[in-house]
Tab-separated table of C-alpha atoms (C1' of nucleotides) in Angstrom:
chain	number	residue	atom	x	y	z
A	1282	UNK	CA	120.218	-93.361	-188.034
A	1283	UNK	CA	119.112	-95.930	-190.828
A	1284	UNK	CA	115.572	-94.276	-190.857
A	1285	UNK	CA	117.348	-90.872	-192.282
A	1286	UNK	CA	119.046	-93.395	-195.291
A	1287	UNK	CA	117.246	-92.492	-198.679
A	1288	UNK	CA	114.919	-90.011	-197.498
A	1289	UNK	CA	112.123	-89.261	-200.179
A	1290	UNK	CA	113.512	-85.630	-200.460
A	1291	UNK	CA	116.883	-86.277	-202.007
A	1292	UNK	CA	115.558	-87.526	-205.450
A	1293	UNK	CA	112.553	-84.416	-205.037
A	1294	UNK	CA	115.618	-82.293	-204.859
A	1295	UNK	CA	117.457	-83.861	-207.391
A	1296	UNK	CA	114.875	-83.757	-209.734
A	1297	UNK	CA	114.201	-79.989	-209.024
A	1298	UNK	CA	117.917	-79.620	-209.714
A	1299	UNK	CA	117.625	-80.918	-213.153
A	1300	UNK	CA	115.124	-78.383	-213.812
A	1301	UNK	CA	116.692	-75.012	-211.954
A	1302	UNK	CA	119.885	-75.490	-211.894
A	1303	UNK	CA	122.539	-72.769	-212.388
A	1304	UNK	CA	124.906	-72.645	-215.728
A	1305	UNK	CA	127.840	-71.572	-214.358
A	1306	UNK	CA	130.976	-72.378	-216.147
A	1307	UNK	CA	133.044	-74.717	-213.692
A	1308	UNK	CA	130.041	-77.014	-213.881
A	1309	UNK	CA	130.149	-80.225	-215.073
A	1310	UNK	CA	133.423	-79.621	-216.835
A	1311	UNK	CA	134.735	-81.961	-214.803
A	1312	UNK	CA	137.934	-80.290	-213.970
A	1313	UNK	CA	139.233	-80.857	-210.683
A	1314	UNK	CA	141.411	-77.876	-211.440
A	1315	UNK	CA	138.548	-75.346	-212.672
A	1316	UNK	CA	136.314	-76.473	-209.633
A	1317	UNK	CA	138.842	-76.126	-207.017
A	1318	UNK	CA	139.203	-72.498	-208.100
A	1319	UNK	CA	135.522	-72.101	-208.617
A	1320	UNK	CA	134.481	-73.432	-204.540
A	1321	UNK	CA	138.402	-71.062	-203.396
A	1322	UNK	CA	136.573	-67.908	-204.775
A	1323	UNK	CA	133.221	-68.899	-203.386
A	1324	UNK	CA	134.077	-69.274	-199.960
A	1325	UNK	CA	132.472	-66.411	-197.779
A	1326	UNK	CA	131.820	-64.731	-201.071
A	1327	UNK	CA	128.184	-64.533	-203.336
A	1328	UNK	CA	128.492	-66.931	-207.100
A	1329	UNK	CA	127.333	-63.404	-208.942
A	1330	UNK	CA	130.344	-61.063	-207.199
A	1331	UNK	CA	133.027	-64.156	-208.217
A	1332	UNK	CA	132.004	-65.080	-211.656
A	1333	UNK	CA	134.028	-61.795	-213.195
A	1334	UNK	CA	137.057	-62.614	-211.633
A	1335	UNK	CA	136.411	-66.460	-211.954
A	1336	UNK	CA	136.423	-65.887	-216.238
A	1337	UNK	CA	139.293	-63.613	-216.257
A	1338	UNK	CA	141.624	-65.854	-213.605
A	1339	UNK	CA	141.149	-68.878	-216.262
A	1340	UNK	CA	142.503	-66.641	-219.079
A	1341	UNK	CA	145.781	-65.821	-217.247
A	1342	UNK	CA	146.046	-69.497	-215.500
A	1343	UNK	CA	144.400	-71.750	-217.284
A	1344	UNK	CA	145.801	-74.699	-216.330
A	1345	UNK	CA	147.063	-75.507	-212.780
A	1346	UNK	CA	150.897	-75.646	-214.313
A	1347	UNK	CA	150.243	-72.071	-215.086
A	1348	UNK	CA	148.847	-71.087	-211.962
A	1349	UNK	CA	152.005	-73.296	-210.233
A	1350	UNK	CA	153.887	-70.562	-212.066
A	1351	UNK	CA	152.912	-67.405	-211.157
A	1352	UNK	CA	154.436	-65.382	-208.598
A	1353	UNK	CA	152.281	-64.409	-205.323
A	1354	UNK	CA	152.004	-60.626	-206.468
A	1355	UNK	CA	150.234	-62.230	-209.532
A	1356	UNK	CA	147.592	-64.452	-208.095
A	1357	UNK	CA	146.768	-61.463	-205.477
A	1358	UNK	CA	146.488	-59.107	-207.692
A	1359	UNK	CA	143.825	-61.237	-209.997
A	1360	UNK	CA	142.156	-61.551	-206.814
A	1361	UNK	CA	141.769	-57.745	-206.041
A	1362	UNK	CA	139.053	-56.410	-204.885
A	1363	UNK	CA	137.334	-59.793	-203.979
A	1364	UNK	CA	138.734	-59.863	-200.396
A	1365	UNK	CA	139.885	-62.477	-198.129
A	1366	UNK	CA	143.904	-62.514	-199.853
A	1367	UNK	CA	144.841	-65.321	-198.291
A	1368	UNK	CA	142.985	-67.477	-200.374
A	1369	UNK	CA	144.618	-66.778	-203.350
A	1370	UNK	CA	147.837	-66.891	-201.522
A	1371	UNK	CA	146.814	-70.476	-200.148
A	1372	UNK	CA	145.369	-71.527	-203.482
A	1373	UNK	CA	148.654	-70.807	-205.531
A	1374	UNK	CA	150.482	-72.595	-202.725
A	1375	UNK	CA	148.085	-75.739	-202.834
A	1376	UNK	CA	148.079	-76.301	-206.359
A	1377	UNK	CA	152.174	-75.863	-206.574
A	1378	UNK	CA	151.808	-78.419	-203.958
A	1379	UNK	CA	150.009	-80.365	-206.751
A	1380	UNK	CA	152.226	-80.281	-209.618
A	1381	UNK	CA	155.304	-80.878	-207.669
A	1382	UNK	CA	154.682	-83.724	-205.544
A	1383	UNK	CA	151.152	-85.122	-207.191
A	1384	UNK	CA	152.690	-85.297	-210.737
A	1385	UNK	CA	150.192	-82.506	-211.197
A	1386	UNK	CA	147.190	-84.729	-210.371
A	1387	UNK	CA	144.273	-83.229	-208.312
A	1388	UNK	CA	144.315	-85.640	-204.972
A	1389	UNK	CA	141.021	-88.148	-205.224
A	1390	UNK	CA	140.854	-88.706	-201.702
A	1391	UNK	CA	140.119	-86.751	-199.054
A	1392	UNK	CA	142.994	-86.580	-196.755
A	1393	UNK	CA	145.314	-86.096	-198.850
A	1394	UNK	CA	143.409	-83.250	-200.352
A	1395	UNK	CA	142.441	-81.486	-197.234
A	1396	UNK	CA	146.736	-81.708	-196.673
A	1397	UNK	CA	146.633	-78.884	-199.319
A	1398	UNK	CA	146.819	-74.954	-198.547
A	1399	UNK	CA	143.439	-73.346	-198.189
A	1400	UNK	CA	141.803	-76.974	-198.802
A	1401	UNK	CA	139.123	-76.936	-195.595
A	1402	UNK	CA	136.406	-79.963	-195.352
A	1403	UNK	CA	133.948	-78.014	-197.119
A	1404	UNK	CA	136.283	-77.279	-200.435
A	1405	UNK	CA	137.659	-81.102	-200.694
A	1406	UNK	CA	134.272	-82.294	-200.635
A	1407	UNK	CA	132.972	-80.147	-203.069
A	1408	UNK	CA	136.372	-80.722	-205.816
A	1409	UNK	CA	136.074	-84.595	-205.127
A	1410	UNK	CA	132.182	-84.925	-205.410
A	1411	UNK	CA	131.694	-82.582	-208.327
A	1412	UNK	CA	135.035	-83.469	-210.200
A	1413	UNK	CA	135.548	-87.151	-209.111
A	1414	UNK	CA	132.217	-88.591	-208.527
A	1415	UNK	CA	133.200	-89.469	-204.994
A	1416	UNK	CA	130.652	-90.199	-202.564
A	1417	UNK	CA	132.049	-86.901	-200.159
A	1418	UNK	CA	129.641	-84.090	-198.479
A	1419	UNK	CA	130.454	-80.784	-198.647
A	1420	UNK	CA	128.841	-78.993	-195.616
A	1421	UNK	CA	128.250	-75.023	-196.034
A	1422	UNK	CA	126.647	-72.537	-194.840
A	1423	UNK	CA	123.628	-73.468	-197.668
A	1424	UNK	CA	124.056	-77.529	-196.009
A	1425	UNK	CA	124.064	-76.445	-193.005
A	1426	UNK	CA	120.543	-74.215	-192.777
A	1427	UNK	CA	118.745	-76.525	-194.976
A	1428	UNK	CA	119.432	-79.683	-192.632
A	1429	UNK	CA	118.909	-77.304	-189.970
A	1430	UNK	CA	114.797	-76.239	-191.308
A	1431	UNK	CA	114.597	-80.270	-192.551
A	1432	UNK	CA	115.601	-81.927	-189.392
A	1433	UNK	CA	114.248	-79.505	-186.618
A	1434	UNK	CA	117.879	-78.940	-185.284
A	1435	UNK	CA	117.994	-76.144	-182.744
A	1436	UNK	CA	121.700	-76.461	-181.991
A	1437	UNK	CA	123.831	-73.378	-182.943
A	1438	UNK	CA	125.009	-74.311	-186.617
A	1439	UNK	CA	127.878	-72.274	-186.094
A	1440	UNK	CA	129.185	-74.389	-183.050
A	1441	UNK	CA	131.189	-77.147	-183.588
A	1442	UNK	CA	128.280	-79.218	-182.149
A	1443	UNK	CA	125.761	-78.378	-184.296
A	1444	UNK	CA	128.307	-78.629	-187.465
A	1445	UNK	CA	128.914	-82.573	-186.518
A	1446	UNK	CA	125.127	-82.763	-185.460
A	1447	UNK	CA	124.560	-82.135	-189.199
A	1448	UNK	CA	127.324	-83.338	-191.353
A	1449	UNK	CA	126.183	-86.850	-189.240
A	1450	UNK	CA	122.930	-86.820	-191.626
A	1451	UNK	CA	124.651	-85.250	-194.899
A	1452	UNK	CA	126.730	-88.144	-194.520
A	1453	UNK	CA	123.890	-90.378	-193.986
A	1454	UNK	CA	121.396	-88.700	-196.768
A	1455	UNK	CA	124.322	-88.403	-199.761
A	1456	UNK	CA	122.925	-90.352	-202.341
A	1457	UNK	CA	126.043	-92.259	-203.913
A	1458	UNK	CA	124.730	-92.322	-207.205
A	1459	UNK	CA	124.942	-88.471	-207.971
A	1460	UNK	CA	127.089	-87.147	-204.743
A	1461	UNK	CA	128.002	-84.365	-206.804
A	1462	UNK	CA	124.655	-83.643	-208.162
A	1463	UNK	CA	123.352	-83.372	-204.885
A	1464	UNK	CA	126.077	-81.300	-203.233
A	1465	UNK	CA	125.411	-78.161	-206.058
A	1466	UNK	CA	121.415	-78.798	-205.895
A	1467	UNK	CA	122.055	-78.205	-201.807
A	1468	UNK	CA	123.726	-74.825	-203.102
A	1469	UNK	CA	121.609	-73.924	-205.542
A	1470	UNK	CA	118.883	-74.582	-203.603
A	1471	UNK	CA	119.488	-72.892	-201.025
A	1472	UNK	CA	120.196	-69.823	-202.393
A	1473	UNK	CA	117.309	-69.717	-204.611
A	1474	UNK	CA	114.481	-71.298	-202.674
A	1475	UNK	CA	115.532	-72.273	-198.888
A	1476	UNK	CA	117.281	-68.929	-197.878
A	1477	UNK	CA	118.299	-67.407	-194.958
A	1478	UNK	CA	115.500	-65.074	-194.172
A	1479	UNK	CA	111.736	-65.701	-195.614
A	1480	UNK	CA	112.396	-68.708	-197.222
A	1481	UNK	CA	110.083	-69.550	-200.055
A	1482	UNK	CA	108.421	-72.342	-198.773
A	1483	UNK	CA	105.237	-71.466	-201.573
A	1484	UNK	CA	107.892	-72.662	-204.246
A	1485	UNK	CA	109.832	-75.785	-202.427
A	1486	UNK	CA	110.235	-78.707	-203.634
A	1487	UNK	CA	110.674	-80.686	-200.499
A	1488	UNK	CA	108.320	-78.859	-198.436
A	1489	UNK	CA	106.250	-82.103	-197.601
A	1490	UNK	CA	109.116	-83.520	-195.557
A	1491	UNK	CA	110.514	-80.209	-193.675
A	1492	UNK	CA	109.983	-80.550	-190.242
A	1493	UNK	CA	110.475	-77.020	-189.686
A	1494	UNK	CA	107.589	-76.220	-191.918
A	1495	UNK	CA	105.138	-78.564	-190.173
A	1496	UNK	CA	105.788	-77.212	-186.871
A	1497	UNK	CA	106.033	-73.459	-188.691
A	1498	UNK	CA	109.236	-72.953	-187.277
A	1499	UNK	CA	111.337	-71.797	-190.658
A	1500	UNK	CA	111.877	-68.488	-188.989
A	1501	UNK	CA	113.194	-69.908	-186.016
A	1502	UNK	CA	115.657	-71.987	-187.771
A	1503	UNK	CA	118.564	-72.309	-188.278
A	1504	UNK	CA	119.683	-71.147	-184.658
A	1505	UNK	CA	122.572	-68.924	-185.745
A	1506	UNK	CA	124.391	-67.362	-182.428
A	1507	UNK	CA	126.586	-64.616	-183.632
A	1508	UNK	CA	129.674	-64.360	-181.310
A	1509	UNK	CA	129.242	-60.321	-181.009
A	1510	UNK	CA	132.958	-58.798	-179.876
A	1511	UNK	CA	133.053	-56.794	-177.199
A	1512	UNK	CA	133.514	-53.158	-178.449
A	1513	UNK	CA	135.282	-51.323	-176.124
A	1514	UNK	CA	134.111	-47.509	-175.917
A	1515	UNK	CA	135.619	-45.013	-173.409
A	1516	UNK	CA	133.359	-42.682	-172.129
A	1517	UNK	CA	134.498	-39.167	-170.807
A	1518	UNK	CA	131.310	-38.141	-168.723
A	1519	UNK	CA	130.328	-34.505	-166.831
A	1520	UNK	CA	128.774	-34.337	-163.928
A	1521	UNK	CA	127.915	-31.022	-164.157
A	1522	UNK	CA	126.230	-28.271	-161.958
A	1523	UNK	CA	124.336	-25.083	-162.437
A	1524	UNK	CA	123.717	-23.949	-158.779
A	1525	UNK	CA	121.841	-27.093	-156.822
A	1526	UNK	CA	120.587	-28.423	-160.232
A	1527	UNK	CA	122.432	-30.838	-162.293
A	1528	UNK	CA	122.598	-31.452	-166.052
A	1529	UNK	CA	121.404	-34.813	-167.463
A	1530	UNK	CA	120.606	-35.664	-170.778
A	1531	UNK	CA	118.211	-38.650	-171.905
A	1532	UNK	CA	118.977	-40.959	-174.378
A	1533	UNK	CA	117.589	-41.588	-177.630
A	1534	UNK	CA	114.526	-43.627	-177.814
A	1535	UNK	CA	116.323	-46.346	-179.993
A	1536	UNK	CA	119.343	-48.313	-179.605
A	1537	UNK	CA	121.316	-49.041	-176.253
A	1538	UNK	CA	119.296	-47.705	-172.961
A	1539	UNK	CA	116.497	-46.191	-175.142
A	1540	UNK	CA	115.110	-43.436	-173.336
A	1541	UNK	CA	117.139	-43.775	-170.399
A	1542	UNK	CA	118.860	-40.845	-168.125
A	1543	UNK	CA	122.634	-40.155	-168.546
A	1544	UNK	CA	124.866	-37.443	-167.084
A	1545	UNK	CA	126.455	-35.352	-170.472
A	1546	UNK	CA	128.961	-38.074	-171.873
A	1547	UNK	CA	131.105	-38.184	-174.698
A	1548	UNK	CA	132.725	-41.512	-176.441
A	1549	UNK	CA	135.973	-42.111	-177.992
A	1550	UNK	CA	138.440	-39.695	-175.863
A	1551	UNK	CA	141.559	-40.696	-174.825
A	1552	UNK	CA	142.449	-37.243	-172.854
A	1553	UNK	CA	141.138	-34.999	-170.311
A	1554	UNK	CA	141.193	-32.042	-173.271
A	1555	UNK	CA	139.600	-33.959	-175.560
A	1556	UNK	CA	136.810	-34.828	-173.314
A	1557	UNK	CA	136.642	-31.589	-171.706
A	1558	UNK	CA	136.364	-30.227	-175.393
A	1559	UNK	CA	133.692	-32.603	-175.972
A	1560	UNK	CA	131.415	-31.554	-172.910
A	1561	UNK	CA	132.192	-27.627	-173.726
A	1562	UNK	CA	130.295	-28.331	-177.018
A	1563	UNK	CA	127.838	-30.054	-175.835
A	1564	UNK	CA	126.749	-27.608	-173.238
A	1565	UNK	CA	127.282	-24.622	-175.436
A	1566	UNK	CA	124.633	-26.012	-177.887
A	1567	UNK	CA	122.826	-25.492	-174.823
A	1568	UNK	CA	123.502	-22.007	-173.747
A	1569	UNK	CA	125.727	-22.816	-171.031
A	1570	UNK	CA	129.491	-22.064	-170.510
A	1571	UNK	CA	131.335	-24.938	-168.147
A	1572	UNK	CA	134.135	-24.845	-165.788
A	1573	UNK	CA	135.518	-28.502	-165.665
A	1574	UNK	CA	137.632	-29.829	-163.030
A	1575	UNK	CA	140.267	-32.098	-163.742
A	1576	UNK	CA	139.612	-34.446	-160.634
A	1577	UNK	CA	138.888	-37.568	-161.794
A	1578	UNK	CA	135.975	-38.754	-159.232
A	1579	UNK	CA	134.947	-41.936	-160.255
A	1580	UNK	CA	135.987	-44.410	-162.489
A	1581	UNK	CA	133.686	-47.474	-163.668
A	1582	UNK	CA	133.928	-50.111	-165.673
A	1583	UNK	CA	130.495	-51.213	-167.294
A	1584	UNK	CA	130.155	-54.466	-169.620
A	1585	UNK	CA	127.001	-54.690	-171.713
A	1586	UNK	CA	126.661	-57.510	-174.107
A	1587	UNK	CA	128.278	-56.531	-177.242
A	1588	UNK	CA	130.111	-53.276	-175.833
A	1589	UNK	CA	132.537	-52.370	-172.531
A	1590	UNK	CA	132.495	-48.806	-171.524
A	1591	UNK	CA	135.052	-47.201	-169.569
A	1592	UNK	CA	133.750	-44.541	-167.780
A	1593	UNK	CA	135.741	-41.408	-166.691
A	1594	UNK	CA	133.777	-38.682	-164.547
A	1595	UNK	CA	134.548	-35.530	-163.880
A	1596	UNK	CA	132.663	-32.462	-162.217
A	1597	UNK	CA	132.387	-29.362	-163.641
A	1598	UNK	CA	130.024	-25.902	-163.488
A	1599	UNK	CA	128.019	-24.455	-165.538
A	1600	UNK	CA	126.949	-20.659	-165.726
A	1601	UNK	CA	123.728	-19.874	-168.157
A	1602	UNK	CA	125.239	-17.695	-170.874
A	1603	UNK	CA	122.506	-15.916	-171.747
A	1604	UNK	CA	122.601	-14.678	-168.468
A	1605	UNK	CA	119.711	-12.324	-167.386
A	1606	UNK	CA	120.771	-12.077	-163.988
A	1607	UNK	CA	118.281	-13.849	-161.681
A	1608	UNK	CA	117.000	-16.334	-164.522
A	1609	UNK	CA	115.170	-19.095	-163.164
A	1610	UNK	CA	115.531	-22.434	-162.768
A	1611	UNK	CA	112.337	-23.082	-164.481
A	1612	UNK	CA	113.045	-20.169	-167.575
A	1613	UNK	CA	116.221	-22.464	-168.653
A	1614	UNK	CA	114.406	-25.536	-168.434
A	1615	UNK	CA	112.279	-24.225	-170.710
A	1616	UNK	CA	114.904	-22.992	-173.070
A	1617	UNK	CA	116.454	-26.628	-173.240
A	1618	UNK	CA	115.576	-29.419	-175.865
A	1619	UNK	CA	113.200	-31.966	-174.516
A	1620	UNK	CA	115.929	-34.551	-174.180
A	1621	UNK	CA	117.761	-32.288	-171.457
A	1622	UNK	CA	116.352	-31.428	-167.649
A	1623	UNK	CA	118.090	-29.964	-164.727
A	1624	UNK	CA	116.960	-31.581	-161.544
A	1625	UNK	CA	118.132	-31.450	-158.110
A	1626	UNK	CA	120.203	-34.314	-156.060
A	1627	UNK	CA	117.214	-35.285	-154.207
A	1628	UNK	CA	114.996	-35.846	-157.492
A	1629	UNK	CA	117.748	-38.537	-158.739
A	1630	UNK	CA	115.858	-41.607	-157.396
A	1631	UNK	CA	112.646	-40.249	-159.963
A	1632	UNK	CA	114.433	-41.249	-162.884
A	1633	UNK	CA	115.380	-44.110	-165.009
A	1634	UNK	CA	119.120	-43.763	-165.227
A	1635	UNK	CA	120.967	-45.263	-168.420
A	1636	UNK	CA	123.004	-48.266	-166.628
A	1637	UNK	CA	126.184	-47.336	-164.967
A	1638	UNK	CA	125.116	-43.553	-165.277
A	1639	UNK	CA	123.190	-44.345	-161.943
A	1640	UNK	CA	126.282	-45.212	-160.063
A	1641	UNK	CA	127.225	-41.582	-160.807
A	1642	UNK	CA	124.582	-40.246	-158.451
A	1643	UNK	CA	126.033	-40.795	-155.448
A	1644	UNK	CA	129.298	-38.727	-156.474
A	1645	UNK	CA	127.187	-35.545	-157.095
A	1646	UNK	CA	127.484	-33.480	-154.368
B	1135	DA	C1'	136.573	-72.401	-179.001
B	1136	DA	C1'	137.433	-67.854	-180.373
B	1137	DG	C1'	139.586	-64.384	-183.412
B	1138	DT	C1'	140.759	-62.952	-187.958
B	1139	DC	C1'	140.387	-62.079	-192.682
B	1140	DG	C1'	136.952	-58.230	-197.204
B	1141	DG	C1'	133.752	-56.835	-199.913
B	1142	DG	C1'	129.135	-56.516	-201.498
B	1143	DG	C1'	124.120	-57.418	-201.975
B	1144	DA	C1'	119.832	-57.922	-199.635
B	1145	DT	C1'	116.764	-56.305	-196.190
C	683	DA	C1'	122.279	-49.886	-190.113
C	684	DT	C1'	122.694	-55.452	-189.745
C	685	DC	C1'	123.024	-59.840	-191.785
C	686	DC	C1'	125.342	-63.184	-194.276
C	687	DC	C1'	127.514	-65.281	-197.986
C	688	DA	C1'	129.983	-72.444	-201.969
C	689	DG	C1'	135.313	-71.197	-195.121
C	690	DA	C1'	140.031	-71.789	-193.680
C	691	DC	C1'	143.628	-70.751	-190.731
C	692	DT	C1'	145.867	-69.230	-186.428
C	693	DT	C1'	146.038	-68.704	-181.602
DNA sequence: AAGTCGGGGAT
DNA sequence: ATCCCAGACTT
C-alpha cells in the first residue's frame, strides 16, 4: 500500500484545518488529562450537547487527583443527563488506575493505555496523538465515512472487516509530523463538510482526490448496514363472520404490507380478554356487535425482517347492530370505511392478503 | 459477531 | 418517525 503513503489530500486537509478549525477548550492544551475527558464525553455523543457538562466537570475535578477522589455517585451525577453512565463510571475507574499505579502519569503508549477502564482504540489514539504527539490513529465514526467516500470502500464500516479495511490506510495516510493535527481535522471535518447525509462536496477541500465523488457515489457511501432487532409483536387476530361474508380490513398504504388485506388484528395482547376486547372495539367502530370464540384455531409464527409476529386466531360472529332486519349485504358494505369489505370464502383468492394473514384463509369455514 | 447502553439534533 | 453521533464493554 506504498501508493496510499503521503497522499496529496492530507496536507489539503491540514491546511483547511488551520483555517476552520473548532475552538474548543481541551484543544491544544495539551493535557492528557483534559483530552481524555474531552474524547470519554464525546463518544456516541454530539461536541455541542457535551461542551456544558465538559466546563462544569473541570470545575469540580480539575485535575485527575481530584477526579481519583470522588466517589462514583459524584462522577455520575456530573454526568446526568448526558447518557451512556458507564462512561463516567469507567472514566473515574481509569484515571484512579492512573494515579495509583502510573504515579499519576497519563500512559504514552498505547497498550498500556487501552489497559485502562473505558479506554477503547478510538479514545487512546485520540489522548496520545492530540496530547503526546504520537504518531497513533484514532478511527471514528467521522474516520471511518471519510476513508469510506475517499477510497471507494463498499464494505460495511460497521463490520469488523470494513473497520480493519480502513484503519489499514489511516495507518498508512497519518502524517507523523502533525498526527494529532490530523486526527481533529478528520473530526472536524467531517462534521462540518464530509457528513453523513448530503455531504458538501461544493465546499471540500479534498474533493479532487475523492473517489467517491468521481464516480458520484457520495450517497452510496459509506455502506452502513444497521443490524435491525427483531421486534417481536403478538398479534391477537379475528376471523370473523357476518352470515357467509367475512370481515377483512386493508392495511394502510404506508409502512409494513402497504395496502395489503388482513383479517381484524390487534398487537400487543397477552390474553384472550384483552384481545377479545381489542376486536369488540374495533368492530363496534363499525356497527357490528361480535361473539368471539375462545378456540384457538391457528397459530403462526411469521418473521419479517426487522419484526416477528405471533399470530393467535380466533373465530368469532358478528351481528349488524343497526339492525334493520333483512339489511343487505351490499347496504353494510356501503356503510363501512373504504379500508373494510366483507367478501365471501370463495372471493379470498381476489385479494392481496397482508403476509401470513393469507394462511388464515384456509381456516375460515 | 451481536447485544447493550441514552439522549438529542438533524432530516 | 429514522438516523446517527469524537465507542466501549459484555456475552
Amino acid at each position: 500500500m506504498t501508493d496510499k503513503k503521503n497522499p496529496k489530500w492530507v496536507p489539503q486537509l491540514l491546511t483547511w484545518y488551520d483555517v476552520h478549525k473548532r475552538e474548543l477548550p481541551w484543544r491544544d492544551c495539551g493535557d492528557p488529562y483534559k483530552i481524555w475527558v474531552s474524547e470519554v464525553m464525546s463518544q456516541q455523543t454530539r461536541i455541542e450537547a457535551m461542551k456544558p457538562y465538559y466546563d462544569n466537570w473541570m470545575r469540580l475535578f480539575p485535575t485527575l487527583e481530584d477526579l481519583a477522589k470522588a466517589t462514583e455517585d459524584e462522577v455520575v451525577h456530573a454526568w446526568q443527563g448526558l447518557g451512556y453512565y458507564s462512561r463516567a463510571r469507567n472514566l473515574r475507574l481509569g484515571v484512579k488506575d492512573v494515579v495509583e499505579n502510573y504515579g499519576g502519569i497519563v500512559p504514552r503508549d498505547r497498550k498500556t493505555m487501552e489497559s485502562l477502564k473505558g479506554v477503547g482504540s478510538y479514545t487512546a489514539g485520540a489522548v496520545l496523538s492530540m496530547a503526546y504527539n504520537e504518531p497513533e490513529v484514532a478511527v471514528d465514526g467521522n474516520v471511518l465515512r471519510i476513508y469510506a467516500r475517499l477510497y471507494r470502500i463498499f464494505d460495511d464500516i460497521l463490520s469488523t472487516k470494513g473497520k480493519k479495511a480502513i484503519t489499514a490506510i489511516v495507518e498508512d495516510t497519518l502524517p507523523h509530523d502533525r498526527p494529532g493535527d490530523f486526527n481533529q481535522a478528520l473530526m472536524d471535518f467531517g462534521s462540518a463538510v464530509c457528513i453523513p447525509k448530503s455531504p458538501r462536496c461544493g465546499e471540500c477541500p479534498i474533493v479532487n482526490m475523492c473517489e467517491a465523488y468521481q464516480h458520484k457515489d457520495t450517497d452510496k457511501l459509506p455502506v452502513r448496514i444497521k443490524k435491525t432487532k427483531v421486534v417481536e409483536v403478538p398479534l391477537f387476530v379475528g376471523i370473523l363472520q357476518y352470515k357467509d361474508y367475512y370481515l377483512l380490513h386493508k392495511r394502510p398504504n404506508r409502512g409494513l404490507l402497504r395496502s395489503m388485506w388482513e383479517f381484524p388484528s390487534v398487537e400487543m395482547v397477552s390474553t384472550f380478554d384483552e384481545g377479545e376486547r381489542g376486536l369488540e372495539e374495533l368492530v363496534q367502530d363499525l356497527g357490528f356487535e361480535l361473539s368471539l370464540q375462545p378456540v384457538l384455531v391457528k397459530e403462526i409464527t411469521h418473521i419479517f425482517s426487522h419484526r416477528k409476529w405471533f399470530m393467535k386466531a380466533f373465530r368469532g360472529d358478528l351481528t349488524y347492530a343497526g339492525d334493520a332486519k333483512n339489511i343487505t349485504i351490499e347496504a353494510i358494505q356501503k356503510q363501512l370505511p373504504k379500508d373494510w369489505m366483507l367478501i365471501k370464502r370463495d372471493e379470498f383468492a381476489d385479494y392481496a392478503w397482508a403476509g401470513p394473514h393469507g394462511k388464515l384463509t384456509e381456516m375460515a369455514k
